[in-house]
């Protein structure tokens, strides 16, 4: 007896009778290797970085995220503490153990208690680092990995994301391009286990079509854009 | 109670029209979805060009589906995933059960999956001692109410908040019966708390897939709640249920489809969470599942390739055709008695379950064409419903009286003079009869389906053709 896989392929090939197999194979291989966006909307092609950051901010706010802007990493803990205090939230957070975030010198901000690692069920605030921000729709691109665990994006009620301004790009394709294998430049990659595109805080309209924030994931999403993340 | 079979569409539809609660719930939809989609489409000048591109991508995939599935399998395995193939529902259910048994699973959390509904995974797991818990808020509500979803993306659209409160009181027995559950926020918070515990204790998480990416062997889910992500991040095992037509060549193609999906579905610029998953937890990762299984399910799709119904496989399940369908808007999703309601269901259900099991569905349309107009994938749904009607006629599945009427009509349509004579006769006769009822007729021969519920407006005595040929005083000057 043939396997399910064989049966499915036999049925498919029945439908493809008369197809030029050699040409089909060549076409598919070329398409798989191709690295070219199909059609990128004009709004996803901002002319300069400044316009990209402004567009990102406007779209993220439209999606019910809040955005703060600071100069360097040193300013980040203060911005985070301000946000938590203003929203009456606990001054305790799980923090992504990314080396870039170490430059923020969290230990100097005594009122804010951070624990490096993944988020646990009891964590009310999670702080992570974005891989990219996409101006097109105000979307954050978050990668799984030892420095940026995925649970930080979903378990806590409050999600705070640090986004260096030079990581803001126009389109989704641009955000993911460095992570994809590319036969032209000879690079070979495999994607991280998870790439999360995040646009605003969690929401649901499943009760009578009325939108409510905070369905299962974070109730609020706060983005801190750092203009000069490499600076002092 | 609504009969969950497409064979009972007519009875179900009549019952739905008289169901005041359902009508109230459906009223919420007419405004929300339609206006939001229009706004989102108008805001993106490239929207229609993106639809063309999206159609082209899926047409290319469907013409090479075998090759893209092979590529997906190879790359998924290379990324640390396991690929399973299921010809039908029974095989898919067995695959899922075996994975659950191997890890001794007791509870399974589930993200929203239409193919999961199609293979009826929940009752099967329950019968085998495993507790499946739906985590999408709408799916959770209808699971408590023991109902199937009535909409592709808003499964509990037919339910009102009072009914949700009743369901919660009945099932959340650990909470005080005195608690107020009058506002929507209280309902949401209660569901959030109840499901949080389930997320943390589940052994296996099952999600669907909006897309499969052949280039990287990745699966993609799109949600607003984040339930799918908690479902696939917290348990040790992640199982993805995906039908075979979900595959796209590469990430650029997925991005194009993502740009039309949310805008067509909810009118959002982008859904809150779009998640690309590739393989299992990596060395050093602090969270994520240890196993990543993808179950590729055929269940009747492969036999549509090369037929006049191939194009229906372009569908990305956005639900726009439901939201814009006057029939769906009047009777809701359950009346269809099939997993896929609305216009897409009228084409897909006969294809998957056989025309003889879904005869009424392709006929439940006035061919107003709104479904095709808003479909992001430009699926010619009315044309395909017509193909089913043709098959119904060819297979002698229509009643003899209807058959004869259609033959007579066909004869007249081929002989213009006969057609004009008949039309003149009918217009004159109806006009004469209508004079008594002040231009309205309470009864028309063979028109009981119409006149049982409303009057039939009588014609003015002349046919359109004869008026067209007559003097046209109000004719506009030609440009």
XYZ file of C-alpha atoms in Angstrom:
711
model
C 0.000 0.000 0.000
C 1.292 3.425 -0.878
C 1.841 6.069 1.767
C -0.329 9.141 2.199
C 2.496 11.230 0.783
C 2.683 9.112 -2.373
C -1.072 9.228 -2.823
C -1.180 13.002 -2.497
C 1.627 13.486 -5.003
C 0.052 10.994 -7.405
C -3.219 12.917 -7.270
C -1.453 16.229 -7.806
C 0.549 14.945 -10.756
C -2.650 13.639 -12.292
C -3.741 17.284 -12.395
C -0.417 18.388 -13.894
C -0.459 16.012 -16.853
C 1.022 17.686 -19.907
C 3.133 20.116 -17.869
C 6.693 20.664 -19.121
C 8.470 19.131 -16.131
C 11.937 20.429 -16.887
C 10.698 23.998 -17.290
C 8.549 23.710 -14.179
C 11.520 22.594 -12.092
C 13.725 25.406 -13.378
C 10.988 27.986 -12.734
C 10.380 26.795 -9.182
C 14.069 26.688 -8.295
C 14.520 30.212 -9.615
C 11.552 31.444 -7.628
C 12.843 29.833 -4.443
C 16.240 31.462 -4.890
C 14.849 34.853 -5.850
C 15.345 37.682 -3.351
C 13.240 40.502 -4.706
C 10.117 42.021 -3.178
C 7.057 41.681 -5.425
C 5.410 45.044 -4.893
C 6.316 47.342 -2.043
C 3.841 50.186 -1.375
C 5.286 53.675 -1.812
C 4.691 54.438 1.847
C 7.108 51.626 2.769
C 9.927 53.385 0.929
C 10.731 56.433 3.071
C 13.467 58.609 1.646
C 15.536 59.143 4.747
C 15.913 57.481 8.108
C 14.240 60.411 9.841
C 11.085 59.998 7.765
C 11.125 56.266 8.447
C 11.242 56.780 12.220
C 8.451 59.363 12.053
C 6.282 57.053 9.944
C 7.008 54.121 12.236
C 5.987 56.184 15.268
C 2.750 57.414 13.712
C 1.684 53.943 12.594
C 2.630 52.265 15.893
C 0.614 54.851 17.812
C -2.305 54.300 15.495
C -2.114 50.605 16.420
C -2.480 51.645 20.110
C 1.200 51.363 21.062
C 2.880 54.247 22.910
C 6.251 55.562 21.797
C 8.990 57.421 23.706
C 12.234 58.679 22.265
C 15.609 58.972 24.012
C 19.135 59.891 22.936
C 21.313 57.014 24.049
C 21.050 53.668 25.849
C 21.952 55.349 29.151
C 18.597 57.178 28.995
C 16.561 53.997 28.571
C 16.086 52.917 32.224
C 14.827 56.404 33.092
C 12.301 56.313 30.252
C 11.154 52.850 31.323
C 10.826 53.900 34.969
C 8.829 56.993 33.976
C 6.446 54.919 31.930
C 5.882 52.368 34.689
C 5.387 55.048 37.317
C 2.972 57.050 35.169
C 0.868 53.964 34.576
C 0.957 52.833 38.175
C 2.722 49.629 37.240
C 5.127 47.583 39.375
C 8.773 48.729 39.097
C 9.899 45.164 38.429
C 10.581 43.606 35.050
C 12.005 40.612 33.234
C 14.738 41.875 30.897
C 16.112 40.397 27.691
C 19.745 39.406 28.386
C 21.037 41.106 25.250
C 24.516 42.677 25.489
C 23.273 45.820 23.753
C 20.838 46.411 26.611
C 23.690 46.110 29.149
C 24.918 49.503 27.959
C 21.853 50.970 29.664
C 23.451 50.323 33.127
C 20.134 49.242 34.687
C 21.770 48.739 38.078
C 22.185 52.507 38.443
C 18.389 53.012 38.458
C 17.753 51.797 42.036
C 13.954 52.104 41.931
C 13.697 49.713 39.002
C 14.295 46.054 39.660
C 15.196 43.951 36.588
C 15.802 40.229 36.273
C 17.552 38.981 33.157
C 15.985 36.006 31.421
C 12.791 34.727 29.891
C 9.390 35.835 31.153
C 7.618 33.676 33.710
C 3.925 33.530 34.544
C 4.385 35.943 37.468
C 6.152 38.663 35.469
C 4.005 41.738 34.955
C 6.480 43.672 32.836
C 8.784 42.417 30.084
C 11.559 44.435 28.425
C 13.033 43.248 25.154
C 15.045 44.457 22.202
C 13.625 44.731 18.681
C 15.548 43.381 15.725
C 13.852 45.860 13.381
C 11.000 48.342 13.263
C 8.961 48.459 10.058
C 7.727 51.939 9.133
C 5.057 50.641 6.751
C 2.673 49.685 9.563
C 4.523 50.531 12.802
C 5.471 46.884 13.203
C 8.212 45.545 15.489
C 10.247 42.545 14.368
C 11.252 40.395 17.343
C 13.535 37.353 17.054
C 13.698 34.344 19.339
C 17.130 33.477 20.672
C 19.226 33.252 23.798
C 19.355 37.057 24.081
C 15.739 37.793 23.279
C 13.383 35.071 24.561
C 9.924 35.013 22.933
C 7.996 34.741 26.207
C 8.894 38.397 26.916
C 6.661 39.398 24.004
C 3.581 37.513 25.165
C 3.392 36.594 28.859
C 3.629 39.937 30.727
C 0.699 42.340 30.762
C 3.050 45.157 29.846
C 5.535 44.784 27.021
C 8.315 47.338 26.666
C 10.462 47.157 23.548
C 13.721 49.000 22.985
C 14.214 49.949 19.342
C 17.470 51.567 18.145
C 16.504 54.200 15.546
C 18.957 52.838 12.984
C 17.003 49.574 12.999
C 13.907 51.180 11.505
C 13.347 50.106 7.895
C 10.567 50.733 5.389
C 9.108 47.340 4.474
C 8.715 43.821 5.915
C 10.947 42.362 3.197
C 13.758 44.729 4.144
C 13.507 43.670 7.780
C 13.896 39.995 7.024
C 16.415 40.199 4.173
C 19.576 39.848 6.319
C 18.170 36.669 7.892
C 17.571 34.837 4.628
C 20.035 32.720 2.691
C 21.047 34.453 -0.482
C 22.705 32.697 -3.381
C 23.876 35.996 -4.847
C 26.032 37.047 -1.920
C 26.619 33.414 -0.992
C 25.217 33.821 2.529
C 23.589 30.826 4.207
C 21.271 31.351 7.129
C 18.471 29.562 8.805
C 15.801 31.735 10.373
C 15.610 31.897 14.174
C 12.986 29.553 15.601
C 10.504 32.401 15.650
C 10.235 35.791 14.003
C 7.393 37.820 15.564
C 5.979 40.767 13.685
C 4.209 42.776 16.399
C 1.878 45.685 15.617
C 0.446 47.180 18.791
C -0.783 45.389 21.924
C -2.946 42.260 21.922
C -6.629 42.757 21.125
C -9.872 40.980 20.330
C -13.207 41.905 18.835
C -14.727 38.494 19.496
C -17.319 39.849 21.917
C -19.996 41.547 19.813
C -17.452 42.934 17.337
C -16.304 45.558 19.840
C -12.532 46.011 19.991
C -10.886 45.428 23.388
C -7.169 45.516 24.170
C -5.281 42.813 26.066
C -6.904 39.557 25.005
C -4.166 37.074 25.940
C -0.964 38.891 25.191
C 0.110 42.292 26.535
C -2.539 44.877 27.361
C -0.073 47.651 26.584
C 2.942 47.978 24.340
C 5.453 50.757 24.971
C 8.262 51.347 22.483
C 11.406 53.261 23.441
C 13.248 54.470 20.350
C 16.952 55.119 20.972
C 18.388 57.668 18.532
C 22.023 56.764 19.040
C 22.125 53.264 20.489
C 25.847 52.888 19.834
C 26.636 56.221 21.504
C 27.845 56.794 25.073
C -31.501 23.491 16.873
C -29.610 24.081 13.659
C -28.791 20.890 11.793
C -25.063 20.814 11.088
C -25.363 19.469 7.588
C -25.356 21.395 4.317
C -28.390 19.318 3.341
C -30.577 21.297 5.713
C -29.715 24.746 4.430
C -33.267 25.755 3.562
C -34.800 24.828 6.927
C -31.822 26.320 8.771
C -32.044 29.577 6.826
C -35.741 30.003 7.573
C -35.108 29.342 11.266
C -32.169 31.805 11.277
C -34.289 34.579 9.776
C -36.746 34.223 12.652
C -34.056 34.083 15.358
C -34.128 37.516 17.001
C -30.906 36.993 19.007
C -29.006 35.939 15.902
C -30.345 38.854 13.892
C -29.238 41.266 16.607
C -25.737 39.742 16.614
C -25.441 39.805 12.826
C -26.379 43.474 12.891
C -22.980 44.220 14.464
C -21.205 42.864 11.438
C -22.834 44.767 8.613
C -21.287 48.050 9.643
C -17.967 47.109 11.229
C -16.254 44.795 8.768
C -17.481 46.393 5.554
C -16.660 49.993 6.392
C -13.282 49.144 7.883
C -12.243 47.151 4.847
C -13.267 49.946 2.497
C -11.237 52.475 4.483
C -8.136 50.287 4.642
C -8.307 49.596 0.908
C -8.727 53.273 0.059
C -5.795 54.204 2.238
C -3.348 52.007 0.318
C -3.122 53.162 -3.305
C -1.410 49.916 -4.266
C -4.156 47.723 -2.798
C -5.626 46.522 -6.086
C -2.207 45.993 -7.626
C -1.291 43.924 -4.566
C -4.424 41.827 -5.090
C -3.344 41.142 -8.673
C 0.090 40.152 -7.458
C -1.383 37.954 -4.716
C -3.540 36.148 -7.257
C -0.555 35.642 -9.531
C 1.516 34.166 -6.681
C -1.107 31.604 -5.766
C -1.818 30.709 -9.386
C 1.880 30.016 -9.835
C 1.959 27.908 -6.667
C -1.110 25.899 -7.636
C 0.440 25.123 -11.027
C 3.539 23.771 -9.226
C 2.057 22.625 -5.938
C 3.912 19.300 -5.863
C 7.295 20.991 -6.326
C 6.665 23.625 -3.656
C 5.453 21.010 -1.181
C 8.647 19.030 -1.757
C 10.728 22.155 -1.177
C 8.760 23.013 1.966
C 9.256 19.515 3.342
C 12.992 19.517 2.672
C 13.564 22.913 4.277
C 11.264 22.280 7.224
C 13.164 19.093 8.058
C 16.495 20.897 7.621
C 15.288 23.450 10.194
C 14.590 20.728 12.748
C 10.906 20.147 12.033
C 9.037 16.931 11.331
C 6.636 16.765 8.383
C 3.638 14.417 8.334
C 1.281 13.797 5.419
C -2.433 13.084 5.741
C -4.638 12.148 2.814
C -7.835 12.650 4.806
C -9.249 13.687 8.176
C -8.857 10.274 9.777
C -5.145 10.126 8.972
C -4.602 13.665 10.222
C -6.366 12.913 13.511
C -4.307 9.747 14.025
C -1.064 11.636 13.443
C -1.997 14.232 16.059
C -3.132 11.617 18.561
C 0.078 9.615 18.136
C 2.242 12.655 18.802
C 0.157 13.473 21.888
C 0.386 9.903 23.173
C 4.164 9.722 22.686
C 4.595 12.568 25.166
C 1.783 11.439 27.455
C -0.230 14.590 26.820
C -3.285 15.259 28.976
C -4.235 18.731 27.823
C -3.742 20.434 24.500
C -4.158 24.153 23.865
C -5.315 25.156 20.428
C -4.959 28.241 18.321
C -7.651 28.916 15.764
C -7.546 26.526 12.809
C -10.200 26.020 10.155
C -8.605 22.800 8.949
C -8.724 21.686 12.598
C -12.499 22.171 12.405
C -12.538 20.368 9.097
C -10.841 17.240 10.478
C -12.900 17.495 13.716
C -9.844 17.129 15.878
C -11.457 18.246 19.154
C -14.112 15.541 19.598
C -11.547 12.952 18.512
C -8.994 14.011 21.118
C -11.693 14.116 23.797
C -12.852 10.612 22.890
C -9.251 9.520 23.396
C -8.895 11.069 26.819
C -7.077 14.244 25.850
C -8.600 17.609 26.700
C -8.416 20.170 23.878
C -8.813 23.812 24.897
C -9.558 26.470 22.311
C -7.683 29.655 23.179
C -8.912 32.184 20.619
C -11.524 34.112 22.599
C -14.279 33.493 20.054
C -13.379 29.823 19.694
C -13.265 29.449 23.496
C -16.764 30.907 23.785
C -18.247 28.560 21.233
C -16.372 25.585 22.654
C -18.073 26.260 25.999
C -21.386 26.567 24.163
C -20.650 23.346 22.296
C -21.123 24.916 18.875
C -19.086 25.116 15.689
C -17.725 28.494 14.521
C -20.079 30.590 12.383
C -17.462 32.796 10.721
C -13.914 32.228 9.448
C -12.306 34.950 11.542
C -15.053 35.874 14.035
C -16.208 32.433 15.150
C -18.597 33.707 17.832
C -20.127 36.497 15.765
C -23.582 34.973 16.296
C -23.378 35.229 20.101
C -24.407 38.167 22.306
C -22.671 39.174 25.522
C -25.524 37.957 27.697
C -25.164 34.508 26.148
C -21.402 34.628 26.759
C -22.022 35.536 30.406
C -24.343 32.528 30.725
C -21.709 30.220 29.265
C -19.029 31.581 31.608
C -21.243 31.199 34.693
C -21.960 27.639 33.720
C -18.310 26.660 33.155
C -16.244 28.841 35.481
C -17.662 27.234 38.590
C -14.758 28.211 40.822
C -15.789 31.885 40.630
C -18.489 33.570 42.669
C -21.937 33.162 41.113
C -22.702 36.697 42.325
C -20.021 38.339 40.194
C -21.250 40.940 37.725
C -20.669 39.946 34.113
C -22.539 42.704 32.384
C -19.806 44.482 30.475
C -17.530 43.171 27.773
C -14.338 43.993 29.662
C -15.381 41.765 32.569
C -15.992 38.904 30.143
C -12.645 39.390 28.450
C -10.770 39.505 31.749
C -12.446 36.389 33.041
C -11.558 34.493 29.867
C -8.006 35.816 30.033
C -7.539 34.533 33.578
C -9.122 31.153 32.895
C -7.082 30.559 29.762
C -3.800 31.752 31.267
C -3.788 28.672 33.503
C -4.546 26.416 30.557
C -1.668 27.880 28.532
C 0.759 27.169 31.344
C -0.325 23.590 32.002
C -0.732 22.346 28.407
C 1.566 19.586 27.155
C 0.972 20.196 23.468
C 0.039 23.319 21.511
C -1.775 23.000 18.193
C -2.035 25.903 15.763
C -3.117 26.265 12.176
C -1.104 28.024 9.490
C -2.038 30.990 7.346
C 0.929 30.284 5.098
C 3.748 27.800 4.654
C 6.979 29.213 3.257
C 8.802 26.765 0.983
C 12.064 28.757 0.954
C 12.664 28.331 4.681
C 10.297 25.491 5.645
C 8.495 27.929 7.967
C 4.861 28.127 9.016
C 3.105 31.466 9.533
C 0.201 32.325 11.822
C -1.630 35.640 11.942
C -3.590 36.575 15.079
C -4.709 39.612 17.040
C -4.919 38.127 20.503
C -1.526 36.479 20.862
C -3.230 33.232 21.819
C -1.579 31.385 18.964
C 1.840 32.489 20.176
C 1.234 31.446 23.777
C -0.108 28.154 22.404
C 3.041 27.459 20.433
C 5.637 28.915 22.823
C 4.777 27.445 26.223
C 4.150 23.688 25.716
C 6.928 21.231 24.916
C 5.388 20.230 21.617
C 4.064 22.421 18.801
C 1.890 20.803 16.133
C 0.900 22.805 13.052
C -2.166 21.721 11.076
C -2.026 23.009 7.503
C -3.819 22.143 4.316
C -1.524 21.606 1.353
C -2.546 24.703 -0.622
C -1.168 27.060 2.057
C 2.357 26.939 0.668
C 3.969 29.999 -0.951
C 7.416 30.132 -2.584
C 9.342 32.582 -0.403
C 9.098 35.331 2.191
C 8.587 38.057 -0.435
C 5.450 36.225 -1.550
C 4.235 35.800 2.026
C 4.713 39.561 2.553
C 2.489 40.340 -0.436
C -0.277 38.088 0.883
C 0.082 39.546 4.388
C -0.496 43.030 2.944
C -3.905 42.042 1.581
C -4.977 39.639 4.346
C -5.650 41.884 7.349
C -6.994 44.720 5.236
C -9.533 42.392 3.630
C -10.390 40.598 6.856
C -10.754 43.203 9.610
C -9.705 46.377 7.822
C -6.556 46.556 9.953
C -3.329 47.807 8.392
C -1.653 44.745 9.856
C -2.830 42.112 12.315
C -1.199 42.453 15.737
C 0.849 39.248 15.596
C 2.297 37.676 12.463
C 4.585 34.856 13.509
C 7.027 32.959 11.314
C 8.037 29.649 12.919
C 10.944 27.543 11.752
C 11.819 24.307 13.490
C 12.208 23.582 17.192
C 13.941 25.296 20.104
C 17.603 25.991 19.278
C 20.572 25.334 21.564
C 20.773 28.273 23.959
C 17.140 29.346 23.466
C 15.455 30.178 26.763
C 11.976 29.185 25.618
C 10.091 27.468 22.815
C 8.955 23.915 22.036
C 11.314 20.955 21.843
C 9.429 19.447 18.917
C 7.945 21.094 15.849
C 5.534 18.974 13.810
C 3.792 20.057 10.623
C 0.822 17.958 9.480
C 0.116 18.570 5.792
C -3.503 17.711 5.069
C -4.992 17.055 1.642
C -8.601 16.124 2.451
C -9.883 16.501 -1.091
C -7.752 19.391 -2.341
C -5.384 17.525 -4.656
C -8.254 16.333 -6.808
C -9.280 19.936 -7.529
C -5.973 20.630 -9.289
C -6.491 20.782 -13.034
C -10.273 21.223 -12.683
C -12.514 24.277 -13.048
C -12.423 24.531 -9.233
C -8.639 24.864 -8.900
C -8.891 28.629 -8.345
C -10.815 28.197 -5.095
C -7.539 26.975 -3.593
C -6.208 30.532 -3.800
C -8.391 31.374 -0.774
C -6.532 32.816 2.236
C -9.585 32.605 4.559
C -9.932 36.333 5.222
C -13.719 36.165 5.425
C -14.341 39.241 3.251
C -16.779 37.300 1.065
C -18.834 36.383 4.147
C -18.850 39.946 5.459
C -20.137 41.310 2.161
C -22.622 38.541 1.338
C -26.297 39.538 1.723
C -27.234 35.891 2.243
C -24.627 35.353 4.980
C -25.618 38.670 6.564
C -29.211 37.460 6.788
C -28.832 33.869 7.942
C -25.396 33.748 9.640
C -22.837 30.975 9.359
C -24.516 28.021 11.044
C -27.327 27.810 8.501
C -24.842 26.564 5.928
C -24.203 23.499 8.052
C -20.601 23.297 6.893
C -17.206 24.269 8.284
C -16.820 26.955 5.615
C -19.886 29.209 5.461
C -20.766 32.034 3.079
C -19.718 32.315 -0.562
C -16.404 30.500 -0.123
C -18.294 27.635 1.524
C -20.784 27.501 -1.336
C -17.899 26.629 -3.634
C -15.552 24.765 -1.304
C -18.028 22.568 0.572
C -19.362 20.729 -2.503
C -15.742 20.298 -3.619
C -14.631 18.767 -0.324
C -17.797 16.877 0.684
C -19.369 16.114 -2.700
C -22.106 18.016 -4.500
C -24.736 15.488 -3.454
C -24.048 16.426 0.184
C -24.210 20.186 -0.347
C -26.656 20.742 -3.205
C -28.408 23.790 -1.829
C -25.260 25.770 -1.133
C -24.299 26.812 -4.697
C -27.936 27.830 -5.169
C -28.042 30.048 -2.088
C -26.882 33.085 -4.016
C -28.403 35.862 -6.051
C -25.121 36.254 -7.950
C -24.901 39.844 -6.793
C -21.152 39.500 -7.201
C -19.987 41.348 -4.082
C -17.962 38.336 -2.928
C -15.865 38.356 -6.057
C -15.532 42.130 -5.935
C -13.945 42.101 -2.468
C -12.012 38.822 -2.648
C -8.326 39.743 -2.220
C -7.404 36.697 -4.269
C -9.915 37.534 -6.998
C -11.591 34.122 -6.842
C -14.522 34.092 -9.303
C -16.944 32.712 -6.729
C -20.216 33.317 -8.648
C -18.761 31.653 -11.744
C -17.795 28.625 -9.693
C -21.220 28.428 -8.055
C -22.571 28.401 -11.593
C -20.269 25.479 -12.430
C -21.802 23.566 -9.541
C -25.301 24.418 -10.736
C -24.364 23.127 -14.190
C -23.134 19.902 -12.654
C -26.286 19.654 -10.589
C -28.332 19.896 -13.786
C -26.105 17.542 -15.747
C -26.264 14.949 -12.962
C -30.057 15.208 -12.903
C -30.029 16.347 -9.292
C -32.605 19.100 -9.845
C -36.346 18.481 -9.508
C -38.126 17.598 -12.801
C -40.273 20.747 -12.682
C -37.187 22.952 -12.401
C -35.474 20.956 -15.148
C -38.374 21.536 -17.493
C -38.513 25.219 -16.676
C -34.794 25.551 -17.367
C -35.142 23.736 -20.700
C -38.004 25.968 -21.723
C -35.989 29.010 -20.719
C -32.980 27.746 -22.692
C -35.160 27.213 -25.769
C -36.610 30.730 -25.527
C -33.176 32.234 -24.921
C -32.025 30.734 -28.213
C -35.049 32.027 -30.174
C -35.338 35.820 -29.707
C -38.771 36.060 -31.324
C -40.191 33.418 -29.010
C -38.531 35.123 -26.046
C -39.977 38.520 -26.936
C -43.417 37.071 -27.498
C -43.331 35.310 -24.116
C -42.027 38.382 -22.313
C -44.717 40.613 -23.883
C -47.403 38.171 -22.969
C -46.202 37.867 -19.377
C -45.760 41.624 -18.939
C -49.257 42.313 -20.276
C -50.874 39.589 -18.217
C -49.135 40.585 -14.975
C -50.016 44.231 -15.623
C -53.701 43.342 -16.019
C -53.703 41.322 -12.836
C -51.721 43.971 -10.998
C -54.278 46.695 -11.658
C -56.541 45.162 -9.049
C -53.793 45.198 -6.412
C -52.579 48.737 -7.169
C -49.474 47.557 -8.940
C -48.675 44.739 -6.534
C -49.382 41.074 -6.811
C -50.022 38.852 -3.830
C -49.620 35.703 -5.915
C -47.738 34.781 -9.079
C -47.786 31.323 -10.663
C -44.546 29.458 -9.814
C -43.507 32.437 -7.694
C -44.668 31.203 -4.272
C -41.119 31.312 -2.979
C -41.262 35.059 -3.402
C -44.933 35.866 -2.726
C -45.172 33.830 0.470
C -43.191 36.579 2.221
C -43.809 39.712 0.145
C -45.784 41.107 -2.766
C -44.477 40.973 -6.284
C -44.334 44.377 -8.007
C -46.394 44.194 -11.204
C -44.747 45.342 -14.441
C -46.088 48.421 -16.242
C -47.339 46.455 -19.224
C -44.427 46.895 -21.612
C -41.222 44.919 -21.782
C -37.835 46.566 -21.430
C -37.059 45.708 -25.029
C -40.161 47.417 -26.403
C -39.527 50.524 -24.327
C -35.932 50.599 -25.539
C -37.049 50.469 -29.136
C -39.693 53.161 -28.610
C -39.081 56.955 -28.623
C -36.526 57.932 -26.026
C -37.097 61.529 -25.118
C -34.730 61.548 -22.171
C -31.854 60.127 -24.083
C -28.563 61.769 -23.200
C -26.554 63.380 -25.977
C -23.711 61.165 -27.051
C -20.250 62.419 -26.131
